[in-house]
Coordinates of C-alpha atoms in Angstrom, one line a residue:
X745 CA -25.9 15.9 38.6
X746 CA -25.9 14.4 42.1
X747 CA -24.6 11.0 43.1
X748 CA -27.3 8.8 44.5
X749 CA -27.3 5.6 46.6
X750 CA -29.6 2.7 45.9
X751 CA -32.4 4.2 48.0
X752 CA -32.4 7.3 45.8
X753 CA -30.7 9.6 48.3
X754 CA -28.0 12.1 47.7
X755 CA -24.6 10.9 48.9
X756 CA -22.4 7.8 49.0
X757 CA -23.5 4.2 49.6
X758 CA -23.8 3.1 53.3
X759 CA -20.5 2.0 54.6
X760 CA -21.7 -1.6 55.0
X761 CA -22.1 -1.8 51.3
X762 CA -18.7 -0.5 50.4
X763 CA -16.8 -3.8 50.9
X764 CA -18.9 -6.1 48.8
X765 CA -16.6 -8.0 46.5
X766 CA -16.2 -11.8 46.6
X767 CA -14.2 -14.3 44.6
X768 CA -16.1 -17.3 43.0
X769 CA -14.2 -20.4 42.0
X770 CA -14.8 -21.6 38.5
X771 CA -13.3 -23.8 35.8
X772 CA -12.7 -23.1 32.1
X773 CA -15.7 -23.6 29.8
X774 CA -15.1 -24.8 26.2
X775 CA -16.2 -22.8 23.2
X776 CA -15.4 -19.2 24.4
X777 CA -13.2 -18.3 21.5
X778 CA -14.3 -14.9 20.1
X779 CA -15.2 -14.8 16.4
X780 CA -15.1 -11.9 13.9
X781 CA -17.2 -9.8 16.2
X782 CA -16.9 -11.1 19.8
X783 CA -18.4 -14.2 21.4
X784 CA -21.8 -15.4 20.2
X785 CA -23.8 -18.3 21.5
X786 CA -27.3 -19.4 22.0
X787 CA -29.0 -17.3 24.7
X788 CA -29.5 -20.4 26.9
X789 CA -25.7 -21.0 26.8
X790 CA -24.9 -17.5 28.0
X791 CA -27.4 -18.0 30.8
X792 CA -25.8 -21.1 32.1
X793 CA -24.0 -20.7 35.5
X794 CA -20.6 -19.1 35.2
X795 CA -20.7 -18.8 31.4
X796 CA -21.1 -15.0 31.2
X797 CA -19.0 -14.4 34.3
X798 CA -16.1 -16.5 33.0
X799 CA -15.9 -14.6 29.7
X800 CA -16.3 -11.1 31.4
X801 CA -13.5 -11.9 33.9
X802 CA -11.3 -13.1 31.0
X803 CA -11.9 -9.8 29.3
X804 CA -11.0 -7.9 32.4
X805 CA -7.9 -10.0 33.0
X806 CA -6.7 -9.7 29.4
X807 CA -7.1 -5.9 29.0
X808 CA -6.5 -4.7 32.6
X809 CA -9.4 -2.6 34.0
X810 CA -8.2 -1.4 37.4
X811 CA -8.9 2.4 37.5
X812 CA -10.4 2.2 34.0
X813 CA -13.5 4.0 32.5
X814 CA -15.6 1.7 30.4
X815 CA -18.9 1.9 28.5
X816 CA -21.6 -0.7 28.7
X817 CA -24.9 -1.3 26.8
X818 CA -26.5 -3.5 24.2
X819 CA -29.2 -3.9 21.6
X820 CA -32.0 -4.8 24.1
X821 CA -32.3 -8.4 23.2
X822 CA -33.4 -11.1 25.7
X823 CA -31.0 -11.3 28.7
X824 CA -29.6 -7.8 28.0
X825 CA -30.7 -6.3 31.3
X826 CA -29.6 -9.2 33.5
X827 CA -26.2 -9.3 31.8
X828 CA -25.7 -5.6 32.3
X829 CA -26.3 -6.0 36.1
X830 CA -23.8 -8.9 36.3
X831 CA -21.2 -6.9 34.4
X832 CA -21.6 -3.9 36.6
X833 CA -21.1 -6.0 39.7
X834 CA -18.1 -7.6 38.2
X835 CA -16.7 -4.3 37.1
X836 CA -17.0 -2.9 40.7
X837 CA -15.2 -6.0 42.1
X838 CA -12.4 -5.7 39.6
X839 CA -11.5 -2.1 40.3
X840 CA -13.2 -0.3 37.4
X841 CA -13.4 3.4 38.3
X842 CA -16.4 4.4 36.1
X843 CA -19.0 2.6 34.0
X844 CA -20.9 4.7 31.5
X845 CA -24.2 2.8 30.7
X846 CA -26.8 3.5 28.0
X847 CA -30.2 4.4 29.4
X848 CA -32.4 1.3 29.8
X849 CA -29.2 -0.7 28.9
X850 CA -29.7 0.4 25.2
X851 CA -26.6 1.3 23.3
X852 CA -26.3 0.8 19.6
X853 CA -22.9 -0.4 18.5
X854 CA -21.9 2.7 16.5
X855 CA -23.2 4.9 19.4
X856 CA -21.0 2.9 21.8
X857 CA -18.0 3.7 19.6
X858 CA -19.0 7.3 19.6
X859 CA -19.4 7.3 23.4
X860 CA -16.0 5.7 23.9
X861 CA -14.3 8.3 21.8
X862 CA -16.3 11.3 23.1
X863 CA -15.6 10.4 26.7
X864 CA -12.1 9.1 26.1
X865 CA -13.0 5.9 27.8
X866 CA -10.6 2.9 28.0
X867 CA -13.0 0.7 26.1
X868 CA -16.4 -0.7 26.3
X869 CA -18.5 -3.9 26.5
X870 CA -21.3 -4.4 23.9
X871 CA -24.0 -6.9 24.4
X872 CA -25.3 -8.1 21.0
X873 CA -25.4 -10.9 18.5
X874 CA -25.8 -8.3 15.8
X875 CA -28.2 -9.4 13.1
X876 CA -28.9 -12.8 14.7
X877 CA -32.3 -13.6 16.1
X878 CA -33.0 -12.9 19.8
X879 CA -35.3 -14.3 22.5
X880 CA -34.9 -17.3 24.8
X881 CA -34.3 -19.6 21.9
X882 CA -32.3 -17.0 19.9
X883 CA -28.7 -15.8 20.2
X884 CA -26.7 -13.6 22.5
X885 CA -23.3 -12.1 22.3
X886 CA -20.6 -10.0 24.0
X887 CA -17.7 -8.1 22.6
X888 CA -15.1 -5.7 23.8
X889 CA -14.3 -2.5 22.0
X890 CA -11.0 -0.7 22.6
X891 CA -10.1 2.9 23.5
X892 CA -10.3 3.9 19.8
X893 CA -13.9 2.8 19.8
X894 CA -13.3 -0.1 17.5
X895 CA -13.5 -3.9 18.0
X896 CA -10.7 -5.6 19.9
X897 CA -7.8 -6.6 17.6
X898 CA -6.9 -10.3 17.1
X899 CA -4.0 -9.9 19.5
X900 CA -6.5 -8.8 22.2
X901 CA -9.1 -11.5 21.4
X902 CA -6.3 -14.1 21.5
X903 CA -5.4 -13.0 25.0
X904 CA -9.0 -13.1 26.1
X905 CA -9.4 -16.6 24.7
X906 CA -6.2 -17.7 26.4
X907 CA -7.6 -16.5 29.7
X908 CA -10.9 -18.4 29.2
X909 CA -8.8 -21.6 29.0
X910 CA -7.0 -21.0 32.2
X911 CA -9.5 -19.1 34.4
X912 CA -9.9 -20.4 38.0
X913 CA -12.0 -17.7 39.6
X914 CA -14.0 -14.5 38.9
X915 CA -14.7 -11.5 41.1
X916 CA -18.2 -10.1 41.6
X917 CA -19.9 -7.8 44.1
X918 CA -23.1 -8.6 45.9
X919 CA -25.4 -5.6 45.5
X920 CA -28.9 -4.7 44.5
X921 CA -29.5 -3.8 40.8
X922 CA -28.5 -0.4 39.6
X923 CA -31.4 1.5 38.0
X924 CA -30.8 2.4 34.4
X925 CA -34.2 3.8 33.4
X926 CA -33.0 7.5 33.6
X927 CA -29.8 9.4 33.3
X928 CA -28.0 9.9 36.5
X929 CA -25.0 8.9 38.7
X930 CA -24.9 6.0 41.1
X931 CA -22.1 4.8 43.4
X932 CA -21.4 1.1 43.5
X933 CA -18.7 0.8 46.1
X934 CA -15.7 2.8 44.8
X935 CA -17.1 2.6 41.2
X936 CA -19.2 5.4 39.7
X937 CA -22.0 4.2 37.4
X938 CA -23.2 6.9 35.0
X939 CA -26.4 6.4 33.0
X940 CA -26.5 8.5 29.9
X941 CA -28.8 9.4 27.0
X942 CA -26.8 7.8 24.2
X943 CA -29.3 9.1 21.5
X944 CA -28.5 12.7 22.1
X945 CA -24.7 12.0 22.1
X946 CA -25.0 10.2 18.8
X947 CA -27.3 12.8 17.3
X948 CA -24.8 15.6 18.2
X949 CA -22.1 13.7 16.2
X950 CA -24.4 13.3 13.1
X951 CA -25.2 17.1 13.1
X952 CA -21.5 17.7 12.8
X953 CA -21.3 15.6 9.6
X954 CA -24.4 16.2 7.6
X955 CA -26.5 19.2 6.4
X956 CA -29.5 18.7 8.6
X957 CA -31.3 21.9 7.3
X958 CA -30.9 20.7 3.7
X959 CA -32.3 17.2 4.6
X960 CA -35.1 18.9 6.5
X961 CA -35.9 20.9 3.3
X962 CA -36.0 17.6 1.4
X963 CA -38.7 16.3 3.7
X964 CA -40.6 19.6 3.5
X965 CA -40.7 19.2 -0.3
X966 CA -42.9 16.1 0.0
X967 CA -40.1 13.5 0.0
X968 CA -41.4 10.3 1.5
X969 CA -39.3 7.7 3.3
X970 CA -39.8 4.5 5.2
X971 CA -37.2 3.3 7.8
X972 CA -37.7 -0.2 9.2
X973 CA -35.9 -0.4 12.6
X974 CA -36.9 -4.1 12.8
X975 CA -37.8 -3.8 16.5
X976 CA -34.1 -3.4 17.2
X977 CA -31.8 -0.9 18.8
X978 CA -31.8 1.8 16.0
X979 CA -35.5 2.7 16.6
X980 CA -35.0 5.3 19.3
X981 CA -32.1 6.9 17.4
X982 CA -34.0 7.0 14.0
X983 CA -37.2 8.4 15.5
X984 CA -35.2 11.2 17.3
X985 CA -33.2 12.2 14.3
X986 CA -35.5 11.5 11.3
X987 CA -38.8 12.4 12.7
X988 CA -38.2 14.7 15.7
X989 CA -35.3 16.7 14.2
X990 CA -35.4 16.4 10.4
X991 CA -39.1 16.6 10.2
X992 CA -40.0 13.3 8.5
X993 CA -43.7 12.6 9.1
X994 CA -44.6 10.6 12.2
X995 CA -44.7 6.9 11.1
X996 CA -41.7 7.2 8.8
X997 CA -39.9 4.9 11.3
X998 CA -41.7 1.6 11.6
X999 CA -41.0 -1.2 14.1
X1000 CA -39.2 1.4 16.1
X1001 CA -39.6 -0.1 19.6
X1002 CA -36.7 -2.4 20.6
X1003 CA -38.1 -5.8 21.7
X1004 CA -36.2 -8.6 23.4
X1005 CA -37.1 -11.0 20.5
X1006 CA -37.2 -8.3 17.8
X1007 CA -40.9 -9.0 17.4
X1008 CA -40.2 -12.6 16.4
X1009 CA -38.3 -11.4 13.3
X1010 CA -34.8 -11.8 12.1
X1011 CA -33.1 -8.4 12.5
X1012 CA -31.0 -8.7 9.4
X1013 CA -31.5 -5.8 6.9
X1014 CA -31.7 -7.6 3.6
X1015 CA -34.4 -8.3 1.0
X1016 CA -35.3 -11.6 2.6
X1017 CA -35.7 -10.5 6.2
X1018 CA -37.0 -7.0 5.4
X1019 CA -39.5 -8.4 3.0
X1020 CA -42.3 -6.0 4.1
X1021 CA -40.1 -3.0 3.3
X1022 CA -39.2 -4.4 0.0
X1023 CA -42.8 -5.1 -0.9
X1024 CA -43.7 -1.5 0.0
X1025 CA -40.8 0.0 -2.0
X1026 CA -41.7 -2.0 -5.1
X1027 CA -45.5 -1.2 -4.7
X1028 CA -47.6 1.2 -6.7
X1029 CA -47.5 3.8 -3.8
X1030 CA -43.9 3.3 -2.9
X1031 CA -42.1 6.1 -0.9
X1032 CA -39.1 7.8 -2.5
X1033 CA -36.5 6.1 -0.2
X1034 CA -36.4 3.1 2.1
X1035 CA -33.9 1.9 4.6
X1036 CA -33.5 -0.6 7.4
X1037 CA -31.0 -1.4 10.1
X1038 CA -30.1 -4.5 12.1
X1039 CA -30.1 -5.8 15.7
X1040 CA -27.3 -3.6 17.1
X1041 CA -27.6 -0.7 14.6
X1042 CA -24.4 -1.2 12.6
X1043 CA -25.8 -2.5 9.3
X1044 CA -28.1 -1.0 6.8
X1045 CA -30.1 -1.7 3.7
X1046 CA -30.8 0.9 1.1
X1047 CA -33.7 0.7 -1.4
X1048 CA -35.2 3.3 -3.7
X1049 CA -38.6 3.2 -5.4
X1050 CA -38.3 0.0 -7.3
X1051 CA -34.5 0.0 -6.9
X1052 CA -32.6 -2.2 -4.4
X1053 CA -29.0 -1.1 -3.8
X1054 CA -26.6 -3.8 -2.9
X1055 CA -24.2 -3.1 0.0
X1056 CA -21.3 -3.2 -2.3
X1057 CA -22.9 -0.6 -4.7
X1058 CA -23.9 1.5 -1.7
X1059 CA -20.3 1.7 -0.5
X1060 CA -19.2 2.7 -4.0
X1061 CA -21.9 5.4 -4.4
X1062 CA -21.2 6.8 -0.9
X1063 CA -17.5 7.0 -1.7
X1064 CA -18.1 8.7 -5.0
X1065 CA -20.6 11.3 -3.5
X1066 CA -19.4 11.8 0.0
X1067 CA -18.1 15.3 -0.8
X1068 CA -21.7 16.5 -1.0
X1069 CA -21.9 16.2 2.8
X1070 CA -20.2 18.9 5.0
X1071 CA -18.3 16.4 7.0
X1072 CA -16.6 15.0 3.9
X1073 CA -16.4 18.1 1.7
X1074 CA -12.6 18.1 1.7
X1075 CA -12.5 14.7 0.0
X1076 CA -11.6 11.3 1.2
X1077 CA -8.1 10.1 2.3
X1078 CA -8.9 6.6 1.0
X1079 CA -11.4 3.8 0.9
X1080 CA -11.3 0.3 2.4
X1081 CA -13.5 -2.7 1.8
X1082 CA -13.6 -6.3 3.0
X1083 CA -12.2 -8.8 0.5
X1084 CA -15.6 -10.5 -0.3
X1085 CA -17.1 -7.1 -1.1
X1086 CA -17.4 -6.4 -4.8
X1087 CA -14.7 -4.5 -6.6
X1088 CA -17.0 -1.5 -7.2
X1089 CA -15.4 0.6 -4.5
X1090 CA -12.0 -0.1 -5.9
X1091 CA -13.0 1.4 -9.2
X1092 CA -14.2 4.6 -7.4
X1093 CA -11.0 4.9 -5.5
X1094 CA -8.9 4.5 -8.7
X1095 CA -11.0 7.2 -10.4
X1096 CA -10.7 9.6 -7.5
X1097 CA -6.9 9.0 -7.4
X1098 CA -7.0 7.9 -3.7
X1099 CA -5.7 4.8 -2.1
X1100 CA -7.9 1.7 -1.7
X1101 CA -7.4 -1.1 0.7
X1102 CA -8.8 -4.7 0.7
X1103 CA -9.0 -6.3 4.1
X1104 CA -10.3 -9.5 5.7
X1105 CA -13.9 -9.7 6.9
X1106 CA -14.4 -8.0 10.2
X1107 CA -14.5 -4.3 11.1
X1108 CA -11.5 -4.6 13.4
X1109 CA -9.3 -4.8 10.3
X1110 CA -10.3 -1.2 9.4
X1111 CA -9.3 0.2 12.7
X1112 CA -5.6 0.6 12.1
X1113 CA -6.2 2.2 8.7
X1114 CA -8.7 4.7 10.1
X1115 CA -6.4 5.5 13.1
X1116 CA -3.5 6.1 10.7
X1117 CA -5.6 8.5 8.6
X1118 CA -5.2 6.3 5.5
X1119 CA -8.9 5.9 4.8
X1120 CA -12.1 7.9 5.5
X1121 CA -14.9 5.5 4.4
X1122 CA -15.0 1.7 4.8
X1123 CA -17.5 -1.0 4.0
X1124 CA -18.4 -4.6 3.8
X1125 CA -20.7 -6.6 1.6
X1126 CA -22.6 -7.7 4.7
X1127 CA -24.4 -4.4 4.8
X1128 CA -21.9 -2.5 6.9
X1129 CA -20.6 1.0 6.0
X1130 CA -19.0 3.6 8.1
X1131 CA -16.4 6.3 8.2
X1132 CA -13.7 7.8 10.5
X1133 CA -16.3 9.4 12.7
X1134 CA -16.4 6.2 14.8
X1135 CA -14.5 2.9 14.6
X1136 CA -17.6 0.7 13.8
X1137 CA -19.8 0.3 10.9
X1138 CA -22.9 2.6 11.3
X1139 CA -26.3 1.9 9.8
X1140 CA -28.0 5.2 10.5
X1141 CA -24.9 7.1 9.4
X1142 CA -25.1 5.5 6.0
X1143 CA -28.8 6.3 5.7
X1144 CA -28.1 10.0 6.6
X1145 CA -25.3 10.2 4.1
X1146 CA -27.7 8.8 1.4
X1147 CA -30.3 11.4 2.4
X1148 CA -27.7 14.2 2.2
X1149 CA -26.7 13.1 -1.3
X1150 CA -30.3 12.8 -2.4
X1151 CA -31.0 16.3 -0.9
X1152 CA -28.2 17.8 -2.9
X1153 CA -28.7 15.9 -6.2
X1154 CA -32.5 15.9 -6.1
X1155 CA -32.7 12.7 -8.1
X1156 CA -34.4 9.4 -7.3
X1157 CA -32.2 6.5 -6.1
X1158 CA -32.6 4.7 -9.5
X1159 CA -31.2 7.7 -11.3
X1160 CA -28.2 7.9 -9.0
X1161 CA -27.5 4.3 -9.6
X1162 CA -27.8 4.5 -13.4
X1163 CA -25.4 7.5 -13.5
X1164 CA -23.0 5.7 -11.3
X1165 CA -22.9 2.6 -13.6
X1166 CA -22.6 4.9 -16.6
X1167 CA -19.5 6.4 -15.1
X1168 CA -17.8 3.4 -13.5
X1169 CA -19.5 0.3 -15.0
X1170 CA -21.5 -2.2 -13.0
X1171 CA -20.3 -5.0 -10.7
X1172 CA -23.2 -7.5 -10.7
X1173 CA -23.0 -9.1 -7.3
X1174 CA -24.7 -11.6 -5.0
X1175 CA -24.0 -13.6 -1.9
X1176 CA -25.3 -17.1 -1.5
X1177 CA -25.6 -18.4 2.0
X1178 CA -25.7 -22.2 2.8
X1179 CA -26.8 -22.2 6.4
X1180 CA -26.6 -24.7 9.2
X1181 CA -24.5 -27.2 7.2
X1182 CA -22.9 -30.2 8.8
X1183 CA -19.6 -28.7 10.0
X1184 CA -17.5 -31.6 8.7
X1185 CA -19.1 -31.4 5.2
X1186 CA -18.5 -27.6 5.0
X1187 CA -14.9 -27.8 6.3
X1188 CA -14.3 -30.8 3.9
X1189 CA -15.5 -28.8 0.9
X1190 CA -13.2 -25.9 1.8
X1191 CA -10.2 -28.1 2.5
X1192 CA -10.6 -30.0 -0.8
X1193 CA -10.9 -26.7 -2.8
X1194 CA -7.9 -25.3 -1.0
X1195 CA -5.8 -28.2 -2.0
X1196 CA -6.8 -27.8 -5.7
X1197 CA -6.2 -24.1 -6.0
X1198 CA -2.7 -24.4 -7.6
X1199 CA -4.1 -26.5 -10.5
X1200 CA -7.2 -24.5 -11.3
X1201 CA -5.8 -21.9 -13.6
X1202 CA -6.8 -22.6 -17.2
X1203 CA -9.6 -24.9 -16.3
X1204 CA -13.1 -24.3 -17.8
X1205 CA -16.4 -24.6 -16.0
X1206 CA -19.9 -23.7 -17.1
X1207 CA -18.4 -21.6 -20.0
X1208 CA -15.9 -19.6 -17.9
X1209 CA -12.2 -20.1 -17.7
X1210 CA -10.3 -19.7 -14.4
X1211 CA -7.6 -17.1 -14.7
X1212 CA -6.1 -17.6 -11.2
X1213 CA -7.1 -19.0 -7.8
X1214 CA -5.7 -18.3 -4.4
X1215 CA -6.3 -17.9 -0.7
X1216 CA -6.5 -14.4 0.7
X1217 CA -3.8 -13.7 3.3
X1218 CA -3.5 -10.2 4.7
X1219 CA -0.8 -8.1 6.2
X1220 CA -1.9 -4.8 7.7
X1221 CA 0.1 -2.0 6.1
X1222 CA 0.1 -0.1 9.4
X1223 CA 0.7 -2.6 12.2
X1224 CA 2.2 -5.4 10.2
X1225 CA -0.3 -7.9 11.8
X1226 CA -1.1 -10.9 9.7
X1227 CA -4.4 -12.6 9.1
X1228 CA -4.1 -15.8 7.0
X1229 CA -6.8 -18.1 5.6
X1230 CA -9.4 -15.4 5.0
X1231 CA -11.2 -16.9 2.0
X1232 CA -10.7 -18.9 -1.2
X1233 CA -10.8 -16.8 -4.4
X1234 CA -11.5 -17.8 -8.0
X1235 CA -10.8 -15.2 -10.8
X1236 CA -12.2 -15.8 -14.2
X1237 CA -11.0 -14.4 -17.5
X1238 CA -14.4 -13.1 -18.3
X1239 CA -14.3 -10.4 -15.6
X1240 CA -16.0 -12.6 -13.0
X1241 CA -14.8 -13.5 -9.5
X1242 CA -16.0 -15.9 -6.7
X1243 CA -15.1 -16.0 -3.0
X1244 CA -15.8 -18.9 -0.7
X1245 CA -15.5 -18.7 3.1
X1246 CA -17.0 -20.1 6.3
X1247 CA -18.8 -17.5 8.4
X1248 CA -17.7 -16.7 11.9
X1249 CA -21.0 -15.1 13.0
X1250 CA -23.3 -18.1 13.4
X1251 CA -24.0 -20.1 16.5
X1252 CA -25.0 -23.5 15.2
X1253 CA -23.7 -25.7 12.4
X1254 CA -21.6 -24.1 9.7
X1255 CA -22.5 -21.4 7.2
X1256 CA -20.8 -21.4 3.8
X1257 CA -20.9 -18.0 2.1
X1258 CA -20.3 -17.9 -1.6
X1259 CA -19.8 -14.4 -3.1
X1260 CA -20.1 -14.1 -6.9
X1261 CA -19.6 -11.1 -9.1
X1262 CA -19.2 -10.1 -12.7
X1263 CA -18.1 -6.8 -14.1
X1264 CA -19.8 -5.0 -17.0
X1265 CA -18.1 -1.9 -18.4
X1266 CA -20.0 1.4 -18.8
X1267 CA -20.7 0.7 -22.5
X1268 CA -22.0 -2.8 -21.7
X1269 CA -25.3 -4.2 -20.5
X1270 CA -25.6 -2.5 -17.1
X1271 CA -29.4 -3.0 -16.8
X1272 CA -29.7 -6.8 -16.5
X1273 CA -31.4 -8.7 -13.8
X1274 CA -28.5 -9.7 -11.4
X1275 CA -29.7 -13.3 -11.1
X1276 CA -29.5 -13.6 -14.9
X1277 CA -26.2 -11.8 -15.1
X1278 CA -24.6 -14.1 -12.5
X1279 CA -26.1 -17.4 -13.4
X1280 CA -23.1 -18.6 -15.3
X1281 CA -20.7 -17.6 -12.4
X1282 CA -22.8 -19.5 -9.9
X1283 CA -22.8 -22.6 -12.1
X1284 CA -19.0 -22.4 -12.6
X1285 CA -18.4 -22.2 -8.8
X1286 CA -20.7 -25.2 -8.2
X1287 CA -18.9 -27.2 -10.9
X1288 CA -15.5 -26.4 -9.4
X1289 CA -16.3 -26.7 -5.7
X1290 CA -19.0 -29.4 -5.8
X1291 CA -21.3 -27.5 -3.5
X1292 CA -24.4 -29.4 -4.3
X1293 CA -22.7 -32.8 -4.2
X1294 CA -20.9 -32.1 -0.9
X1295 CA -23.6 -30.4 1.0
X1296 CA -26.7 -32.1 -0.4
X1297 CA -28.3 -28.7 -0.9
X1298 CA -30.1 -27.9 -4.2
X1299 CA -29.3 -24.3 -3.7
X1300 CA -28.5 -21.6 -1.1
X1301 CA -30.8 -20.8 1.8
X1302 CA -30.5 -17.0 1.4
X1303 CA -29.5 -15.0 -1.6
X1304 CA -28.7 -11.3 -1.1

């Protein structure tokens, strides 16, 4: 592959363009504290003068990028292309040696992790607000992934935030745009820009984990599937793997073209925002298997014919059956789950005799466990599952593991779930989201409940009795890092649990998430409607926390 200048010729850039960096004075901008997955704001905020540049320079200053190799790409949302060009110019001015960019600026979050690890890069920048809406009036985001392919640790994000509060200047080169529409090499001053086909790199990794011929045979048998890419980044990956390689019929992948505004939809793979898929899967002519992925490709939704699988149950089923795929045939080292996730995965880990780890919300907390070889599979209730093949959750990976399991077991999803509950019991589970609340009201609710935790044991509410109540504080068993204040927990004597926490992924107001669950043993009633099974738990939480009274909401905005 030849190195080309900006006129398309072979060779280096003209000498006049080699010394192109300049320093721009700036001042700190409020509100640039990274959340659980980088910095997210309204697109219009990111497009304000100096906003993106300040944050990028703060990343570069905090991690040190002179001589580094970094990856770059995003989910294709509005402002993605412009932001990539700005970051390339800043990288050149800050001494980065090589930038590896996804073709057309497209790089799914799990593919970015795979690329960092495959190329032994020093880290990468990912442009995405994940499952949040896109477009001029939507959201935008930027996060830094480290050399292991995983999200920056809190120590690193704290350093980045500290730099945003003290920044006085940023460095940027003045050059034409770098073409990203085809693989190739470009020279931007002393920095090499390599544009790569990230789809093939990711597909190669998936081939090493799953039995592709077996899955192809499943499709040849007449097995029908629908994959909703939600006009987000996973579309090109899903079409290449599911249709072109595994032989699923053309049209299996719908909404497969990434669009800047995700087609006007909300790229969050849940029954509310993937309503068309749910309607098809519960219809008279439903396919055998349905799945969806989110804005940046790291989340997934699984649904069989007439059988929706909660993310918590999906994690448990994948953990119990992973050995059916070649990449996990030797068994699992352990399983990890975020604290608000149901306890279903913990029951599988106990049954398999392997270690289980409960962490705070945020994939970065799994990184140390994965790097230390303590766990193989991880998951979150927010539709994220993944394994040690990368250091991010991976939506299409989860879909392929499900397909590998179904190809081996030759059972419908509903039968797989029924057998799982017969073996382990069922953790009825739901998440209630109260969105765009007044921040003061949401924080007041949490502060009041936090103050009453010590006195709740023994109290009754809506027919349930509180066994204990606490706030989840975490100490990483590998690094010793602490993460305090990760959610308020209510445990009930009747086998139920509730967790309350404020989300760190929204860009306006406050989002209160209430996670409720109730366990039913194998010999119990495992076939109830979840809403009916959890009604008493929801009522008890409202009675204890005063959600309706404090927020003025009659009920949650979204139930998943």
